[in-house]
Short mmCIF file of C-alpha atoms in Angstrom, two decimals:
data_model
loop_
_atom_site.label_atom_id
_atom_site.label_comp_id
_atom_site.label_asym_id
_atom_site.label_seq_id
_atom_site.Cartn_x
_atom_site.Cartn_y
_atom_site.Cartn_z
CA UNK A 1475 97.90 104.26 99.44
CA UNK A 1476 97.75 102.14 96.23
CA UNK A 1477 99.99 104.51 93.54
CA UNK A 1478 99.09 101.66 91.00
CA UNK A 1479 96.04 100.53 90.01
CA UNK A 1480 94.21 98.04 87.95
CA UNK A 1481 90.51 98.47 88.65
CA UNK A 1482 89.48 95.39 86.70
CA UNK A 1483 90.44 91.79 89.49
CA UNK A 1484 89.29 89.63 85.82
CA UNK A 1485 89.06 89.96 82.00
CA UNK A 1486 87.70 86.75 80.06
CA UNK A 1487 88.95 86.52 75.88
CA UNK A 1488 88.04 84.49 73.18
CA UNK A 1489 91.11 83.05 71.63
CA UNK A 1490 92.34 85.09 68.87
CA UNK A 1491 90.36 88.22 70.15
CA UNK A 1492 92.68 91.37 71.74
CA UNK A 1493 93.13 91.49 75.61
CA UNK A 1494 93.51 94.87 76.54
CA UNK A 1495 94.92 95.18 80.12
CA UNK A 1496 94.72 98.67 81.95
CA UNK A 1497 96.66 99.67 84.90
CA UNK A 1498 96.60 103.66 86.50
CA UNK A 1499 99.06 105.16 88.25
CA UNK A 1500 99.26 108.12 90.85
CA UNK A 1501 102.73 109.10 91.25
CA UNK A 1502 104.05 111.75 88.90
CA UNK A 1503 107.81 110.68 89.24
CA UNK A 1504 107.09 106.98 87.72
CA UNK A 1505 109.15 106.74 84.59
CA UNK A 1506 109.75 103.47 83.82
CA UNK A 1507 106.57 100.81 83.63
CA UNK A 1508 106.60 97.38 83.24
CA UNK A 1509 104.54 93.58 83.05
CA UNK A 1510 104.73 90.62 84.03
CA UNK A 1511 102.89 87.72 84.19
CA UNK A 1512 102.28 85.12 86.65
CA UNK A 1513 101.39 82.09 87.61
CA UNK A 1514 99.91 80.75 91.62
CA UNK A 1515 102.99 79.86 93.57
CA UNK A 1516 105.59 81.38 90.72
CA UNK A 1517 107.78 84.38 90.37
CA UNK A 1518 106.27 86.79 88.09
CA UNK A 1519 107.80 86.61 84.63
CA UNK A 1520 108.51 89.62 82.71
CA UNK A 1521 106.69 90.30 79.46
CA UNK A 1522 107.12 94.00 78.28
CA UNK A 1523 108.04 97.50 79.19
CA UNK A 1524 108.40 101.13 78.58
CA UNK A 1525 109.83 104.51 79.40
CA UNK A 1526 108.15 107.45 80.17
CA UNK A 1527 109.90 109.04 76.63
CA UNK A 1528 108.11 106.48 74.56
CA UNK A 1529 104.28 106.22 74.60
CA UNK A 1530 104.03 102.82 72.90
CA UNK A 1531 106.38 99.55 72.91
CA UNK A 1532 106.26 96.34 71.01
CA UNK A 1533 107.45 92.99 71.25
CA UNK A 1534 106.16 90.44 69.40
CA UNK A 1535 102.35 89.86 70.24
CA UNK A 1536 102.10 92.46 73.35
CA UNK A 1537 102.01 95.99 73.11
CA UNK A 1538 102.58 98.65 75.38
CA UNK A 1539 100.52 102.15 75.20
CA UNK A 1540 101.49 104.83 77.71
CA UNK A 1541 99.24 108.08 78.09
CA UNK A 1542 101.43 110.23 80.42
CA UNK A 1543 98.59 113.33 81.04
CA UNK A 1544 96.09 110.34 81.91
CA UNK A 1545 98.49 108.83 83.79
CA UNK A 1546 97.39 105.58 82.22
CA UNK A 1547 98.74 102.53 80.49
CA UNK A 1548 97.50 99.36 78.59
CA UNK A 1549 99.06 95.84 77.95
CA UNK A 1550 97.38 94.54 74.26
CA UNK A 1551 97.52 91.14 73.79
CA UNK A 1552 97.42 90.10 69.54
CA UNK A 1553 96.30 87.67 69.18
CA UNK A 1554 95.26 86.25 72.42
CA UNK A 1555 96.52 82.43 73.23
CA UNK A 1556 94.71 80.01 76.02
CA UNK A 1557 98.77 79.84 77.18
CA UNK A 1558 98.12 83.58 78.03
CA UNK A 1559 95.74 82.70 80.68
CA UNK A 1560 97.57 84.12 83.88
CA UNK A 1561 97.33 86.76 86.44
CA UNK A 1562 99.12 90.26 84.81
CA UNK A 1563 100.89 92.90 86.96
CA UNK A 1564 101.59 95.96 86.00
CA UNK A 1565 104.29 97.87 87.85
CA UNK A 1566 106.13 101.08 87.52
CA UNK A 1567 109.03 102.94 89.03
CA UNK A 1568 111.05 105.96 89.67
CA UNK A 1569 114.14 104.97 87.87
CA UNK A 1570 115.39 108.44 87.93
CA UNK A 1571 115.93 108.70 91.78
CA UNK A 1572 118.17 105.44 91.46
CA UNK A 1573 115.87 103.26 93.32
CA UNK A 1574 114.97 100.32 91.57
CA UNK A 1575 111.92 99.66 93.91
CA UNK A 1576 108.77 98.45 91.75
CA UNK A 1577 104.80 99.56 92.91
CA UNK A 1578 102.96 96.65 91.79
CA UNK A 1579 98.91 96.71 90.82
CA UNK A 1580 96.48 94.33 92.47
CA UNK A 1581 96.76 92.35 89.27
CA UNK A 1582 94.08 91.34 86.36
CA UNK A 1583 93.58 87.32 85.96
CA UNK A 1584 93.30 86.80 82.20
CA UNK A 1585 91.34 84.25 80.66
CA UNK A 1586 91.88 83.35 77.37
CA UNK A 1587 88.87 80.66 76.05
CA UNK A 1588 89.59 78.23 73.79
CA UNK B 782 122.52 83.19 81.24
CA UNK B 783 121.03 81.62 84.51
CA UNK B 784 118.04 82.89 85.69
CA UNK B 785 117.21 84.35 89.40
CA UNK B 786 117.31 81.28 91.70
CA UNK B 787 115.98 81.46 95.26
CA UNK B 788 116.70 78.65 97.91
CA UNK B 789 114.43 77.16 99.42
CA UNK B 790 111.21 76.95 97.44
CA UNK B 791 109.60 75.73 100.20
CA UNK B 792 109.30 76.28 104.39
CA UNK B 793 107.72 75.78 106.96
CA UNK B 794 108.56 77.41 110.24
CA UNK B 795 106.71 77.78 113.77
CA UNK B 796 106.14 80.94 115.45
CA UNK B 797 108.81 83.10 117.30
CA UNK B 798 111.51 80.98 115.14
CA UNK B 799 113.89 82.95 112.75
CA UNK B 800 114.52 82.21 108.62
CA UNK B 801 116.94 82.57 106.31
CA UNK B 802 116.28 83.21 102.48
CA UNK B 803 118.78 82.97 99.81
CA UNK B 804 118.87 84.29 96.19
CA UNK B 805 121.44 84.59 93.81
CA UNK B 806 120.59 86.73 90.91
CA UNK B 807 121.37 86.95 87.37
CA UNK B 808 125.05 86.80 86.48
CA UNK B 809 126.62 90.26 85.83
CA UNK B 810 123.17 91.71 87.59
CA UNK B 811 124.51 93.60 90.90
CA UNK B 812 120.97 94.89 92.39
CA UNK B 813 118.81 92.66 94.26
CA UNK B 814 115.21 93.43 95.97
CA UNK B 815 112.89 91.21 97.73
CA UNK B 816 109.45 91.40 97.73
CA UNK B 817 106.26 89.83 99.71
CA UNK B 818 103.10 88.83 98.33
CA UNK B 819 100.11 88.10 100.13
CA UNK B 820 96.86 87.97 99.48
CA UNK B 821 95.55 90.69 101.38
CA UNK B 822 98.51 93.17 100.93
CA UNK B 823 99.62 92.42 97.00
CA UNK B 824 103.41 92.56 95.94
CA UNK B 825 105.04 94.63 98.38
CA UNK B 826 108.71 95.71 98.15
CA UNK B 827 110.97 94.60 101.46
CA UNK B 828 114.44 96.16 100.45
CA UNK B 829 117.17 96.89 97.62
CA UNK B 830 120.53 96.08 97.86
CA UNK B 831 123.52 97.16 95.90
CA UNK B 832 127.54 96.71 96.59
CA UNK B 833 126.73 95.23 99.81
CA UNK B 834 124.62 98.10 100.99
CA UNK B 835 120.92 98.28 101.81
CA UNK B 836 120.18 101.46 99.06
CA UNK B 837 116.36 101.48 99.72
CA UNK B 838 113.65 99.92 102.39
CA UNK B 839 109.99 99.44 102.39
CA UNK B 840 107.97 99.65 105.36
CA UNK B 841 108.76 96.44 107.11
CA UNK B 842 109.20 96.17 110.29
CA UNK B 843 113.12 95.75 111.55
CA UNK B 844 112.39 91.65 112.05
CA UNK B 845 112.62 91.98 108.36
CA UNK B 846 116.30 92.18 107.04
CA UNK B 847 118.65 91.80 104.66
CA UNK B 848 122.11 91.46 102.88
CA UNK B 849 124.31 91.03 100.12
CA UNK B 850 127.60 89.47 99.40
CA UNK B 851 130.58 90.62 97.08
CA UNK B 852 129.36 87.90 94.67
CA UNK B 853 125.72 89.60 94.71
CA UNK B 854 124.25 87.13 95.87
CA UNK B 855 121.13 88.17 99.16
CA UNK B 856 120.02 86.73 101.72
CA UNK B 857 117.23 87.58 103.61
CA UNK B 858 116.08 87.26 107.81
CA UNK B 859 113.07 87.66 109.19
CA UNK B 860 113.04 87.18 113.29
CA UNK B 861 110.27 86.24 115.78
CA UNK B 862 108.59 84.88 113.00
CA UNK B 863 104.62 85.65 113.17
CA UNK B 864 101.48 84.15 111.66
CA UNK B 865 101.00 87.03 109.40
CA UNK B 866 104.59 86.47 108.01
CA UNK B 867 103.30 83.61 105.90
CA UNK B 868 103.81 84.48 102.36
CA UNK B 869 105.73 84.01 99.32
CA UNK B 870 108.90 85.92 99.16
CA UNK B 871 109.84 86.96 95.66
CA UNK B 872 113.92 87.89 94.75
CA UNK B 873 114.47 90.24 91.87
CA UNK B 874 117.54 90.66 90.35
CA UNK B 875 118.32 94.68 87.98
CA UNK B 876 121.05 95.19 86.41
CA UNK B 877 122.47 98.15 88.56
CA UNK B 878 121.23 101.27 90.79
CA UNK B 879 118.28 103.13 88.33
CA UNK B 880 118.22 100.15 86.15
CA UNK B 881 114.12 99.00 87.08
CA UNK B 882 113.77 96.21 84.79
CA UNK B 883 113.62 93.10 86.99
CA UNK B 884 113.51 89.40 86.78
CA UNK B 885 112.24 87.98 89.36
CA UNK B 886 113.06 84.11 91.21
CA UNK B 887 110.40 81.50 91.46
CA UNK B 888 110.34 82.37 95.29
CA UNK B 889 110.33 80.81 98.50
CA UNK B 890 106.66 79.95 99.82
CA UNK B 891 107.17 80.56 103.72
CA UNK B 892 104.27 78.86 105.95
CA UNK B 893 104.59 80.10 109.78
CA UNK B 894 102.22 77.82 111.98
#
């Protein structure tokens, strides 16, 4: 049973254009959601994240938008860089029951042409 | 600060043989979890471990096990090693218990044949 989802395996981007990334989740006790990116044969490297208090986190060029009653979040990319090319995972967890165990999405590969 | 590092990078192993992973995570950073990813089956979580103990498991089979040392730093086992086993094994290192945000190792690529 897949609590997080992102529905969308590939997303192609002109350089300098947005990326929007979108990533569902099922669980009701997720509170914390992150990103990462990541490269074949390479630990995923965090990018961004955000709390289930906040609906919308910034950092630099990425943004994070949480919609708690859709259940639904979305990694924006400003302005998008070929270096951004990568697979992106979105994750989330239920920080509140102390577990730190992450639910990971299938992953979107982002292409970013030059 | 260091980041995650995970020994080896790279192993190959033949079937019904045992392996052990090592990570040491982020200085001051006392949780660990480990993590499989395979093509079919994603990122999947394997275990959590905190002041020694195992806090939380995913649903591994028991070949699949862990620990951690007072220094934080994990190991994992995996026994009877099988085909299927081949994947990349990912360490992540969180601050404490209920502290999510992870950094994760550049893993150990595991190749059962």
């Amino acid at each position: 049973d897949q609590q997080v989802k992102q529905n969308s395996p590939s997303l192609s981007v002109q350089e300098g254009r947005i990326s929007i990334l979108n990533c569902d989740y099922t669980n009701s006790m997720f509170d914390y959601f992150l990103w990462y990116k990541k490269y074949p044969a390479e630990g995923p490297t965090f990018l961004i994240s955000i709390s289930s208090i906040k609906d919308k986190n910034e950092d630099g060029r990425f943004t994070v938008f949480l919609n708690k009653s859709a259940k639904h979040l979305s990694l924006h990319i400003v302005p998008s860089q070929p270096g951004d090319s990568a697979v992106y995972f979105c994750a989330a967890s239920a920080s509140k029951t102390g577990a730190n165990n992450l639910f990971f999405g299938t992953g979107t590969r982002l292409t970013v042409i030059p | 600060k260091a980041g995650v590092t995970q020994t080896p990078r790279y192993l190959i192993k033949t079937r019904g043989q045992q392996v052990t992973l090592s990570c040491s995570p982020i200085s001051g950073h006392r949780s660990v979890s480990w993590y499989q990813q395979t093509p079919g089956q994603g990122l999947q979580f394997l275990f959590e471990y905190f002041s020694e103990t195992q806090r939380n498991k995913g649903n591994f089979p028991g070949r699949f096990s862990g620990r951690q040392f007072s220094n934080s730093r994990s190991e994992m086992n995996v026994s009877t090693l099988e085909l299927g086993d081949s994947a990349l094994y990912l360490c992540a290192s969180s601050l404490a218990r209920g502290s999510p945000k992870a950094f994760f190792g550049q893993g150990t690529r595991l190749t059962v044949v």
